[in-house]
PDB file of C-alpha atoms and ligand atoms in Angstrom:
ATOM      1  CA  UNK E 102     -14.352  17.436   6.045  1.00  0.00           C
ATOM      2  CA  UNK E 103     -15.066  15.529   2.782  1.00  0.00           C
ATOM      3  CA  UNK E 104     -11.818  15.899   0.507  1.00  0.00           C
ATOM      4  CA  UNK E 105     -12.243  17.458  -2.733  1.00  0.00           C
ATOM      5  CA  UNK E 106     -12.533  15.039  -5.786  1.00  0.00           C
ATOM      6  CA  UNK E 107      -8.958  14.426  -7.580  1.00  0.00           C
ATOM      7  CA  UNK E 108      -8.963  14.833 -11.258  1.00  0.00           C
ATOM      8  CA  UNK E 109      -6.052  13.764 -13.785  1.00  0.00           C
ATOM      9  CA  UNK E 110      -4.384  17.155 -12.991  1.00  0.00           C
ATOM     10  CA  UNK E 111      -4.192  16.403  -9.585  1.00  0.00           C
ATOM     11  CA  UNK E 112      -1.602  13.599 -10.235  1.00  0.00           C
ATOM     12  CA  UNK E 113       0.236  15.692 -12.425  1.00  0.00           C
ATOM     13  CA  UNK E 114       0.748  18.701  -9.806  1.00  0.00           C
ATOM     14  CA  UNK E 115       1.395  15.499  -6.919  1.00  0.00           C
ATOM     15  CA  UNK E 116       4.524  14.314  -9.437  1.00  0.00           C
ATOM     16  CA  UNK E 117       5.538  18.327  -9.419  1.00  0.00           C
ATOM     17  CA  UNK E 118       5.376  18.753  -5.644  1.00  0.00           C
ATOM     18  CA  UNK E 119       7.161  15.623  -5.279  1.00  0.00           C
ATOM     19  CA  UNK E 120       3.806  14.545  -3.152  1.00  0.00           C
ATOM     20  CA  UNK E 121       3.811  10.808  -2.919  1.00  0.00           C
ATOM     21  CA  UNK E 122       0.715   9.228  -5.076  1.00  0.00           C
ATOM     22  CA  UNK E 123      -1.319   6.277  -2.937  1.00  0.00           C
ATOM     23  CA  UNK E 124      -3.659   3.767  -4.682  1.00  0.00           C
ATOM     24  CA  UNK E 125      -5.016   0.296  -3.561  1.00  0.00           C
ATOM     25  CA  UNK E 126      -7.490  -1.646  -5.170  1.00  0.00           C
ATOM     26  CA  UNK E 127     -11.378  -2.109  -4.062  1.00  0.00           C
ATOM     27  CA  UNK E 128     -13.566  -4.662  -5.688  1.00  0.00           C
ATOM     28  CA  UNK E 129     -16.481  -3.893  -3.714  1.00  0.00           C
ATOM     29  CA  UNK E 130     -18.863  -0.960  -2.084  1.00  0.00           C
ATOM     30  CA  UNK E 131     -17.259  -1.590   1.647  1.00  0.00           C
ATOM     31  CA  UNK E 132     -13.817  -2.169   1.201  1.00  0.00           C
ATOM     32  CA  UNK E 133     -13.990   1.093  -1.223  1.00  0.00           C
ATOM     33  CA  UNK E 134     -15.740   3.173   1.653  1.00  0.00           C
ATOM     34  CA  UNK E 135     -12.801   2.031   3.738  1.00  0.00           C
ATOM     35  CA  UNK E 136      -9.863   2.316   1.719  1.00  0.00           C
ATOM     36  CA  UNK E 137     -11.154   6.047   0.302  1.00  0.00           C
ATOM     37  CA  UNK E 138     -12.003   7.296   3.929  1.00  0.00           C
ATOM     38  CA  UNK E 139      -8.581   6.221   4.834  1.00  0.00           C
ATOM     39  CA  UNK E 140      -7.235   9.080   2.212  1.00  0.00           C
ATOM     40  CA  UNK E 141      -5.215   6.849  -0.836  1.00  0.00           C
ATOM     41  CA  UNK E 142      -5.232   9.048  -3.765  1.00  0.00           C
ATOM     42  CA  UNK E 143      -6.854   6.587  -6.120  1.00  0.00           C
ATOM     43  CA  UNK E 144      -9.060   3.157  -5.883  1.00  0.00           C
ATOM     44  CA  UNK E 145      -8.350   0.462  -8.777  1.00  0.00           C
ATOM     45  CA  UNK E 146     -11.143  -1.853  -9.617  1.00  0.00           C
ATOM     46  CA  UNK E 147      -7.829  -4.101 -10.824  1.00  0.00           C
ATOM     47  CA  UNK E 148      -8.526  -7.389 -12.651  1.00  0.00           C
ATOM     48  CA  UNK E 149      -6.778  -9.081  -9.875  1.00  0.00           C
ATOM     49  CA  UNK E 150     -10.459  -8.974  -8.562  1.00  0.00           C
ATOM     50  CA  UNK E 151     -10.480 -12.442 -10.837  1.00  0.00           C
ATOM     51  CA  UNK E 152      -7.843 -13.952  -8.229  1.00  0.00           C
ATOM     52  CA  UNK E 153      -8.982 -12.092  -5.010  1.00  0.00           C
ATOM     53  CA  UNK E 154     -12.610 -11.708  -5.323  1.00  0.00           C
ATOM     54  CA  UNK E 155     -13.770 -14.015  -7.819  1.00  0.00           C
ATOM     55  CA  UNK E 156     -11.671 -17.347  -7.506  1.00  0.00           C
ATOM     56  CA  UNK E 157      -9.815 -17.603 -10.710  1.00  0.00           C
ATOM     57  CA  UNK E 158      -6.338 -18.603 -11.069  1.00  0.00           C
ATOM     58  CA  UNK E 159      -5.439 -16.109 -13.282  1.00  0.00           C
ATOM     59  CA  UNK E 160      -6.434 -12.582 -14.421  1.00  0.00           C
ATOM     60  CA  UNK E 161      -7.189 -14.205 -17.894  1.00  0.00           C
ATOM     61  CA  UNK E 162     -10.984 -15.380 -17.319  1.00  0.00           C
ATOM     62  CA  UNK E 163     -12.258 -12.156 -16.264  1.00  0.00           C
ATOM     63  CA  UNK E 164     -15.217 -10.590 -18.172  1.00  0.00           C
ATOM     64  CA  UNK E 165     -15.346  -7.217 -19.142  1.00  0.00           C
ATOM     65  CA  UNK E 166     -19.487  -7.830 -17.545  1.00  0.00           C
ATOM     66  CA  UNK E 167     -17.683  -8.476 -14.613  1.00  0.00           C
ATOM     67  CA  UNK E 168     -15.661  -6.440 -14.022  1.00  0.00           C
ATOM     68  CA  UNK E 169     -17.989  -3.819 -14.614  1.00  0.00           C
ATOM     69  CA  UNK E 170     -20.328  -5.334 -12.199  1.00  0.00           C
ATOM     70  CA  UNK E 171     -17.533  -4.782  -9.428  1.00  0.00           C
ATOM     71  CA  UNK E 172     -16.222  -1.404 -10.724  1.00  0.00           C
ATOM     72  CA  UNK E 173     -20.263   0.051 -10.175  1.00  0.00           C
ATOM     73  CA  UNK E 174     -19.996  -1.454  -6.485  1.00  0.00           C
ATOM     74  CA  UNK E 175     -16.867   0.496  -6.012  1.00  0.00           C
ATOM     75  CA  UNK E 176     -18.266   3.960  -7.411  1.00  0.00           C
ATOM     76  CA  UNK E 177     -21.712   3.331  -4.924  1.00  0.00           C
ATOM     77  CA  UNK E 178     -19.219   3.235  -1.691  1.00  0.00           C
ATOM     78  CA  UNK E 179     -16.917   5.549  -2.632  1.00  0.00           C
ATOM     79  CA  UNK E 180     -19.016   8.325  -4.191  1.00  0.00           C
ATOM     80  CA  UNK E 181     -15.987  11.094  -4.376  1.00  0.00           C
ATOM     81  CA  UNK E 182     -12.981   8.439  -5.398  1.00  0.00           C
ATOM     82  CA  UNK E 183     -10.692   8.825  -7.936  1.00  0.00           C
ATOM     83  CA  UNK E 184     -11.344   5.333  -9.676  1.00  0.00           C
ATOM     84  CA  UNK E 185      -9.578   3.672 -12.440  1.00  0.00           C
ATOM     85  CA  UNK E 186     -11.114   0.361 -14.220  1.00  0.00           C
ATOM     86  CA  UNK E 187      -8.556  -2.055 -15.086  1.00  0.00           C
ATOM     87  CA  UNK E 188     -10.038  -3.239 -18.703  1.00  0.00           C
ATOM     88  CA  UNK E 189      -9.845  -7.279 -18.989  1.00  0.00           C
ATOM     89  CA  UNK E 190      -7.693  -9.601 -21.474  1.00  0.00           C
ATOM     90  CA  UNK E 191      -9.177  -9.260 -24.816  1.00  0.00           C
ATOM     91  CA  UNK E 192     -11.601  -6.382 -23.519  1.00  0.00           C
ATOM     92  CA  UNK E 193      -9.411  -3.795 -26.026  1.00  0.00           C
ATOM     93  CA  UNK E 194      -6.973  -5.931 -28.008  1.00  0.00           C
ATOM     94  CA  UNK E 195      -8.964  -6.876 -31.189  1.00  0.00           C
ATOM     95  CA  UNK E 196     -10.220  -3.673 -32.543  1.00  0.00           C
ATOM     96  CA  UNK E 197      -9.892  -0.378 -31.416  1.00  0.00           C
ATOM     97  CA  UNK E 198     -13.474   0.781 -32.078  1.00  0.00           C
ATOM     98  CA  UNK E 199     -14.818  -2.326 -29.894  1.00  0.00           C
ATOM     99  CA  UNK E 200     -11.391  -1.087 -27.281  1.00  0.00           C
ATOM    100  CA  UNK E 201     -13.296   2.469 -26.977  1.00  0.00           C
ATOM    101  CA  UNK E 202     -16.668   1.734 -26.423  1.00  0.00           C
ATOM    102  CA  UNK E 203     -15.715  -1.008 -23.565  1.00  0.00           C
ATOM    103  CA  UNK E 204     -13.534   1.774 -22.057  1.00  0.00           C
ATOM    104  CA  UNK E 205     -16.523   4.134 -22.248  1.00  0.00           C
ATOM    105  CA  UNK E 206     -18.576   1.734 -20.292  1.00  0.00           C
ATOM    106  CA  UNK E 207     -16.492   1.710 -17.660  1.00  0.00           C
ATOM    107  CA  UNK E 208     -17.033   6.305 -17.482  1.00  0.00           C
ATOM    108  CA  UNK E 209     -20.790   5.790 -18.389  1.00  0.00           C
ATOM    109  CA  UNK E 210     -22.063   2.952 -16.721  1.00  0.00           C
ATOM    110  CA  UNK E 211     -19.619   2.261 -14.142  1.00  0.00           C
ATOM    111  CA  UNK E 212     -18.870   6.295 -13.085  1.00  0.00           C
ATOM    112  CA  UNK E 213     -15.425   5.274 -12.965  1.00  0.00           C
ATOM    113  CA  UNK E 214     -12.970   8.397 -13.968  1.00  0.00           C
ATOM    114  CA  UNK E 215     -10.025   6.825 -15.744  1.00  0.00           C
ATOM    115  CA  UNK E 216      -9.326   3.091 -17.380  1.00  0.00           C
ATOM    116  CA  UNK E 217      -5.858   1.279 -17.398  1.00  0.00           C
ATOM    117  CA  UNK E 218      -4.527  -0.328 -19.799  1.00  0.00           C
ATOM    118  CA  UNK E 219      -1.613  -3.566 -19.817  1.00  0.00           C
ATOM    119  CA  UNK E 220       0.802  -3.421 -23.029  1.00  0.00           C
ATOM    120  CA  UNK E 221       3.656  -2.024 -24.577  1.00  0.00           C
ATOM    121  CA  UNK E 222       4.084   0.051 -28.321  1.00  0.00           C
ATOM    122  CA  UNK E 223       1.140  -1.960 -29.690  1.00  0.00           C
ATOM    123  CA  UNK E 224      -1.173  -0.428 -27.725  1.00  0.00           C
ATOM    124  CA  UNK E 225      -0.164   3.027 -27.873  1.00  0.00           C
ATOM    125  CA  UNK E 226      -2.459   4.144 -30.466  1.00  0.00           C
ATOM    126  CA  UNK E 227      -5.494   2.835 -29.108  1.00  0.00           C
ATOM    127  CA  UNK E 228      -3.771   5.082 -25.675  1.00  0.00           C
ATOM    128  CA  UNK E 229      -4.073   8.106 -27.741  1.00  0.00           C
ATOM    129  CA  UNK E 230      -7.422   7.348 -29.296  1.00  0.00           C
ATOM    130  CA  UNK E 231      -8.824   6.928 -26.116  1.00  0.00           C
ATOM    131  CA  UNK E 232      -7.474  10.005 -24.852  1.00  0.00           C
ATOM    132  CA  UNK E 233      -8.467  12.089 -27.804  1.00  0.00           C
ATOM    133  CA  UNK E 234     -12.734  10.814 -27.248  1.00  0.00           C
ATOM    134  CA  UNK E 235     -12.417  11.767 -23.644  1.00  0.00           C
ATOM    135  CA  UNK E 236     -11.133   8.884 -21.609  1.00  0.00           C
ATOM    136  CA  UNK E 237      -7.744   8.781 -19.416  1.00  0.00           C
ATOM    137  CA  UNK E 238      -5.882   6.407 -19.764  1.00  0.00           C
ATOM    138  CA  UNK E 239      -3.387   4.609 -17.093  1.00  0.00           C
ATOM    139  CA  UNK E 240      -1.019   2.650 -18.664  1.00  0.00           C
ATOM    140  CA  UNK E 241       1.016  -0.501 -17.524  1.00  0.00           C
ATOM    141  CA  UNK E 242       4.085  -1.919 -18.216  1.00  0.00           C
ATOM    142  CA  UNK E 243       6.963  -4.207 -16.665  1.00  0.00           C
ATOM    143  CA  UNK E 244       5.117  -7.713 -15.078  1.00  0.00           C
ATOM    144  CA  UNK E 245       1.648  -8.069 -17.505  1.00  0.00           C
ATOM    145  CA  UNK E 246      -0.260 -10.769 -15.612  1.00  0.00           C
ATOM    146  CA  UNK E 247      -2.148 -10.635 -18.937  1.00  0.00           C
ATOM    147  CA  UNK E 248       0.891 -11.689 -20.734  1.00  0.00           C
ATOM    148  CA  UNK E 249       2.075 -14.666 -18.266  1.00  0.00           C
ATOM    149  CA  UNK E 250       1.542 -16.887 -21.067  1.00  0.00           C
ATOM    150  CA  UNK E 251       3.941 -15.569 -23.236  1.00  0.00           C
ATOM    151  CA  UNK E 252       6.127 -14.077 -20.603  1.00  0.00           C
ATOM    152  CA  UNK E 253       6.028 -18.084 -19.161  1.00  0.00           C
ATOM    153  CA  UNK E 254       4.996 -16.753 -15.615  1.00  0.00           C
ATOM    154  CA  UNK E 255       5.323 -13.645 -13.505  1.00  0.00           C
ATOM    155  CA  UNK E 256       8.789 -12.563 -14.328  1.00  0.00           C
ATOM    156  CA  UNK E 257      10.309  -9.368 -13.346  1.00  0.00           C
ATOM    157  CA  UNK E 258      11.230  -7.258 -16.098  1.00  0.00           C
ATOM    158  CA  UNK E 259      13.581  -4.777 -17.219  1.00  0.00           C
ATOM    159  CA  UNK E 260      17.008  -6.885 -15.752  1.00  0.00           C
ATOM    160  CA  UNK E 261      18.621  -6.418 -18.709  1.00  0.00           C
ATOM    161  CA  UNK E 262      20.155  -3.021 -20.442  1.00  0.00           C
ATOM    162  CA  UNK E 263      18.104  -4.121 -23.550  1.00  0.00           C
ATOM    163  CA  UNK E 264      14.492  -4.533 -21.443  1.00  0.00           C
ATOM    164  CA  UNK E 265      15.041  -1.213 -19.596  1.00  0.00           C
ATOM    165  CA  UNK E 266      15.837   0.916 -22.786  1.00  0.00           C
ATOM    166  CA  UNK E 267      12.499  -0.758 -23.948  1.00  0.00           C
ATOM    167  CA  UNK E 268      11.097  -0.127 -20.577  1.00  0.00           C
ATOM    168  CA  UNK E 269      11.827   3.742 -21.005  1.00  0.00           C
ATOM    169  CA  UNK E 270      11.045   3.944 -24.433  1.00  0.00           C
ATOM    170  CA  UNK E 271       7.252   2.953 -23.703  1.00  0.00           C
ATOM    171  CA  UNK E 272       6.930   4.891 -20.998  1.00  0.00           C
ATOM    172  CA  UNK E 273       7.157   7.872 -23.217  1.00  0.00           C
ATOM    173  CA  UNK E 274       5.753   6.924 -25.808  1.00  0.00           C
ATOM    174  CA  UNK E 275       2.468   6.731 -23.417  1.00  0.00           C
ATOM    175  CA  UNK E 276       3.267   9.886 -22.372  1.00  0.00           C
ATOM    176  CA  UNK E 277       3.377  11.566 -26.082  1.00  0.00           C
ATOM    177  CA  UNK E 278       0.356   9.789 -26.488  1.00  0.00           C
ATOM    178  CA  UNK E 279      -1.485  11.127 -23.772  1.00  0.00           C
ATOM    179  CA  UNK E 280      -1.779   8.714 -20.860  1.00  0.00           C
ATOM    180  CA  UNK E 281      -2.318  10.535 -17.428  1.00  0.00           C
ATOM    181  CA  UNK E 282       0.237   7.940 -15.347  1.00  0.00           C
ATOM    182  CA  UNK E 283       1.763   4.544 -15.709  1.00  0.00           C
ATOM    183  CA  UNK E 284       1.815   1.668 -13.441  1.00  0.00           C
ATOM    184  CA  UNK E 285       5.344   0.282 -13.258  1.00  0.00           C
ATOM    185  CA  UNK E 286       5.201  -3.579 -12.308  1.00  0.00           C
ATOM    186  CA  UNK E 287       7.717  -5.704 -10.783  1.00  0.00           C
ATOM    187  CA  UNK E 288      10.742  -3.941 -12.499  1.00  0.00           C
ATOM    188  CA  UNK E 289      14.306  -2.879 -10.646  1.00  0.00           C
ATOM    189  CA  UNK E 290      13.907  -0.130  -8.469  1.00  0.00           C
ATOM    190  CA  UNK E 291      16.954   1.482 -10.217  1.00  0.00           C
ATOM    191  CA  UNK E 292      15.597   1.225 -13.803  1.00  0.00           C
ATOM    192  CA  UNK E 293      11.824   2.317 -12.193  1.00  0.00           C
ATOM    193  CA  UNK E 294      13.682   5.521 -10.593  1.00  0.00           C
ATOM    194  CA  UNK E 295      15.679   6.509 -13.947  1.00  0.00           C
ATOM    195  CA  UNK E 296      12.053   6.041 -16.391  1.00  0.00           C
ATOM    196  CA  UNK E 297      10.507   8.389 -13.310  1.00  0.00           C
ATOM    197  CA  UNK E 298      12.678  11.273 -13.541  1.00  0.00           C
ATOM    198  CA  UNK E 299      12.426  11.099 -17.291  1.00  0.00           C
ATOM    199  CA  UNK E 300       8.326  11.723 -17.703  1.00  0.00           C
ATOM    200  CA  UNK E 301       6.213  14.082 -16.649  1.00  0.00           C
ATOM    201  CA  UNK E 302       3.157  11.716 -16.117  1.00  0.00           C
ATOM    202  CA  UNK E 303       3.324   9.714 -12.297  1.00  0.00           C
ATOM    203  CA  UNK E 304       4.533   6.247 -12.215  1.00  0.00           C
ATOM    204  CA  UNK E 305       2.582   4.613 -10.120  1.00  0.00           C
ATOM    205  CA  UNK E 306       5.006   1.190  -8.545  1.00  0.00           C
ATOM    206  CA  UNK E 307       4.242  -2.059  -7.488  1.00  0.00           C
ATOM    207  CA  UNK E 308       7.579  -4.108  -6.896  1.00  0.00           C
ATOM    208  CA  UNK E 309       9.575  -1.267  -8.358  1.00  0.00           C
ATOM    209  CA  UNK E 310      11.377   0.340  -5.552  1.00  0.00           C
ATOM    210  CA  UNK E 311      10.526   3.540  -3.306  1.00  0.00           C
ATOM    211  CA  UNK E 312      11.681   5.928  -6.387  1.00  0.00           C
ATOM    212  CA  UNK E 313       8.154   6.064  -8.567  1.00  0.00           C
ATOM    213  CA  UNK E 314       5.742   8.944  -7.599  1.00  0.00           C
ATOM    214  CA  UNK E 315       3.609   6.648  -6.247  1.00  0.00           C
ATOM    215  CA  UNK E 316       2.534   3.186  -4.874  1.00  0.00           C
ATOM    216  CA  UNK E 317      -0.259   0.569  -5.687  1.00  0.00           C
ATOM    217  CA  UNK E 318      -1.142  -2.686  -3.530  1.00  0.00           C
ATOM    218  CA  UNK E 319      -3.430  -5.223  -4.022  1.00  0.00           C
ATOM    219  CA  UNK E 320      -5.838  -4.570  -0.958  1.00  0.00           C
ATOM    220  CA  UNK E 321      -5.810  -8.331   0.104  1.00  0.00           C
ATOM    221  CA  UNK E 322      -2.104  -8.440  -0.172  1.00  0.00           C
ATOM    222  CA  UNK E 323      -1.634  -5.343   2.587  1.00  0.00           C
ATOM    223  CA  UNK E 324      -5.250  -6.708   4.838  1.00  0.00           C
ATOM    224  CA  UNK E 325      -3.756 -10.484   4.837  1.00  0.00           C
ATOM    225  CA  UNK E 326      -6.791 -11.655   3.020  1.00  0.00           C
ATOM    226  CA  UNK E 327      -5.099 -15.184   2.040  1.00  0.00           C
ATOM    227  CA  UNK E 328      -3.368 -18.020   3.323  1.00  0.00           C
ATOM    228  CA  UNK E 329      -0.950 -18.627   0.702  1.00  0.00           C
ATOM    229  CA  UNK E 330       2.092 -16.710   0.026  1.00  0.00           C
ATOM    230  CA  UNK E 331       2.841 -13.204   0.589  1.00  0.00           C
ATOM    231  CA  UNK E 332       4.689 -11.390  -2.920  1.00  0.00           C
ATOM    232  CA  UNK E 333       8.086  -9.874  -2.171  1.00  0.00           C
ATOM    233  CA  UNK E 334       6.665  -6.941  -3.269  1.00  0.00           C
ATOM    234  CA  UNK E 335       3.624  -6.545  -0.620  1.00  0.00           C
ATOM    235  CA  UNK E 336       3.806  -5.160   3.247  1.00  0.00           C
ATOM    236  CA  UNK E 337       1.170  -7.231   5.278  1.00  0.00           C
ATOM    237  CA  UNK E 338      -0.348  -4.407   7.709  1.00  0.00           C
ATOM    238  CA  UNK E 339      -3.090  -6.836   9.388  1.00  0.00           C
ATOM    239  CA  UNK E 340      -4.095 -10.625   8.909  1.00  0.00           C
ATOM    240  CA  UNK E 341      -7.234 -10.128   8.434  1.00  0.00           C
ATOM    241  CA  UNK E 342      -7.275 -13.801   6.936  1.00  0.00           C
ATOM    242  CA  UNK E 343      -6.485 -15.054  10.974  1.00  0.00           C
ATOM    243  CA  UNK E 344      -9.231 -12.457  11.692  1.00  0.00           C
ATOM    244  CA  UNK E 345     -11.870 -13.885  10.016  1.00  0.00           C
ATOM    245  CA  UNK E 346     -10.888 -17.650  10.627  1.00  0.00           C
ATOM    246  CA  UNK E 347     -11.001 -17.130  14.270  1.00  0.00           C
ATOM    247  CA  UNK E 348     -14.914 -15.186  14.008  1.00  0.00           C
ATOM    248  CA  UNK E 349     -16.548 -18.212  11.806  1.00  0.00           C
ATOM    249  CA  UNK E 350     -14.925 -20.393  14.464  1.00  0.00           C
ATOM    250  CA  UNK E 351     -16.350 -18.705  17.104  1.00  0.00           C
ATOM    251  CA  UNK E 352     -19.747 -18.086  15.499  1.00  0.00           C
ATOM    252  CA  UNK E 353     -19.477 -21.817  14.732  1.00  0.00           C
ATOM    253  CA  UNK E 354     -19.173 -22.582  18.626  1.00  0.00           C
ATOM    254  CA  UNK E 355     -21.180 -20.993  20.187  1.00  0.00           C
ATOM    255  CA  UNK E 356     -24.589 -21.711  17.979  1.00  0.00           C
ATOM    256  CA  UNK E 357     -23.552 -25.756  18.655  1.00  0.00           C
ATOM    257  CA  UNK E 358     -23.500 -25.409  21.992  1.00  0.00           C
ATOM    258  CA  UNK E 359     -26.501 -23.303  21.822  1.00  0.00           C
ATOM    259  CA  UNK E 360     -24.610 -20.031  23.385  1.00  0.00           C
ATOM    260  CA  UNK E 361     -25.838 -17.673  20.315  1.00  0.00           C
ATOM    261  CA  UNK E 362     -28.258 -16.857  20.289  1.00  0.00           C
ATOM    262  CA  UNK E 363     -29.435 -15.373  23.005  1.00  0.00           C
ATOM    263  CA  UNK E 364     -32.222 -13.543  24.009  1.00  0.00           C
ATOM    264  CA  UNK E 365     -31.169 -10.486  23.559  1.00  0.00           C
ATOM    265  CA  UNK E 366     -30.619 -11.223  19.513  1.00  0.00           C
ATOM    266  CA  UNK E 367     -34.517 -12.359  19.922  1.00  0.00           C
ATOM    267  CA  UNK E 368     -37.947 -11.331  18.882  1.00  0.00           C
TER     268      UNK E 368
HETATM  269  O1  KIV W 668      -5.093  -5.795 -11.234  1.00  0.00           O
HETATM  270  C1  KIV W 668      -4.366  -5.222 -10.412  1.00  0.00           C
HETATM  271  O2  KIV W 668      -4.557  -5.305  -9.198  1.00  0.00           O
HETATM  272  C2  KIV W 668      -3.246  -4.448 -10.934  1.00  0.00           C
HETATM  273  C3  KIV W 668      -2.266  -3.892  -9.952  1.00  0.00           C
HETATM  274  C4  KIV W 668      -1.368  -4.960  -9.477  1.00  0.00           C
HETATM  275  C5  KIV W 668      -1.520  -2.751 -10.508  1.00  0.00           C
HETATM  276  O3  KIV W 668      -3.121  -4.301 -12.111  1.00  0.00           O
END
């Protein structure tokens, strides 16, 4: 039976049930057809694609163009997904009219039904802007790959009493300002757990303990789509790196010593 499409209210009633909240990213039209017939809540068209999918060393380079381009592959294999598009650096930090009509490409062109956003109190008004012309908004907080050059790498935040209280403090101001969840990244599962039970919105955790109402994983971190190192944070549930190796090998094989192909993959 096809499951019924989730809306914004649907998280809010999975944080009330205490109903654990699912999301992985998807960057394409198969891997979204996958990950939404395997029943997570929500598919993120992250910008991590400019790391996993695109070959950047950073989230920094992505285009809003392309990650547009990705986010409409998503919505064409996974026609009944809830799907959030993660805007890119500088996509919606210069000016808040050009912020809202790049998030409304993403619920126009792209079909997506929410957009997230990475920031702290500066950003909040553009959060409730947003929200007031029509578009949720996930917000994110703790580890902002789009801040690693300020931040001088991928640092976990919120260690300190000061950095929690700040923590907290933005969380709910997001939630005053109408965001529908938060994504909590890379922050102490103790100081995730206490910000949790404080909102009403979801926080969705990556790297921030078992205590958020939900979880998010880059998909190539939990398939074992790499060969470099696996984050703390991340369960590996195949290899599909080894997986894939071992096919091209194969393929590679058997057409030098003429073994495919065969007749039967003949005209
Ligand atoms: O881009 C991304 O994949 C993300 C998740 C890590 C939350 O922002």
């Amino acid at each position: 039976m096809e499951r019924r499409k989730l809306t914004v209210a649907s998280f809010r009633k999975m944080k009330a049930n205490h109903e654990k909240i699912v999301m992985v990213t998807a960057y394409d039209a198969p891997g979204a057809g996958i990950a939404a017939a395997s029943g997570v809540d929500m598919l993120l068209v992250g910008d991590s694609l400019a790391m996993t999918a695109l070959g950047y060393e950073n989230t920094l380079p992505l285009t809003l163009d392309e990650s547009l381009h990705h986010a409409k592959a998503v919505r064409r294999g996974a026609p009944q997904a809830f799907i959030v598009g993660d805007m890119p650096f500088l996509s919606y930090q210069l000016d808040v009219n050009e912020a809202v009509r790049n998030a409304g490409r993403y619920i126009k062109e792209a079909a997506c039904d929410a957009v997230k956003l990475e920031g702290g109190a500066e950003i909040v008004p553009l959060v409730e802007k947003l929200v007031r012309t029509g578009i949720p908004v996930m917000a994110h907080v703790g580890l902002m790959p789009q801040h690693i050059q300020t931040a001088g790498g991928y640092r976990v935040a919120g260690r300190t009493e000061d950095e929690a209280a700040r923590l907290l403090a933005e969380v709910k101001a997001f939630e005053q300002a109408g965001a529908f969840a938060v994504v909590l990244e890379c922050i102490p599962a103790a100081v995730a757990e206490a910000i949790t039970s404080q909102v009403n919105i979801p926080t969705i955790g990556i790297g921030a303990g078992a205590g958020t109402d939900g979880q998010v994983q880059v998909c190539n971190d939990l398939l074992g789509l790499f060969d470099r190192f696996v984050p703390r944070h991340a369960k590996k549930y195949c290899n599909l790196h080894d997986i894939m190796l071992k096919a091209f090998q194969e393929y590679v094989q058997d057409v030098k010593e003429q073994k495919f192909p065969t007749q039967e993959n003949s005209f």
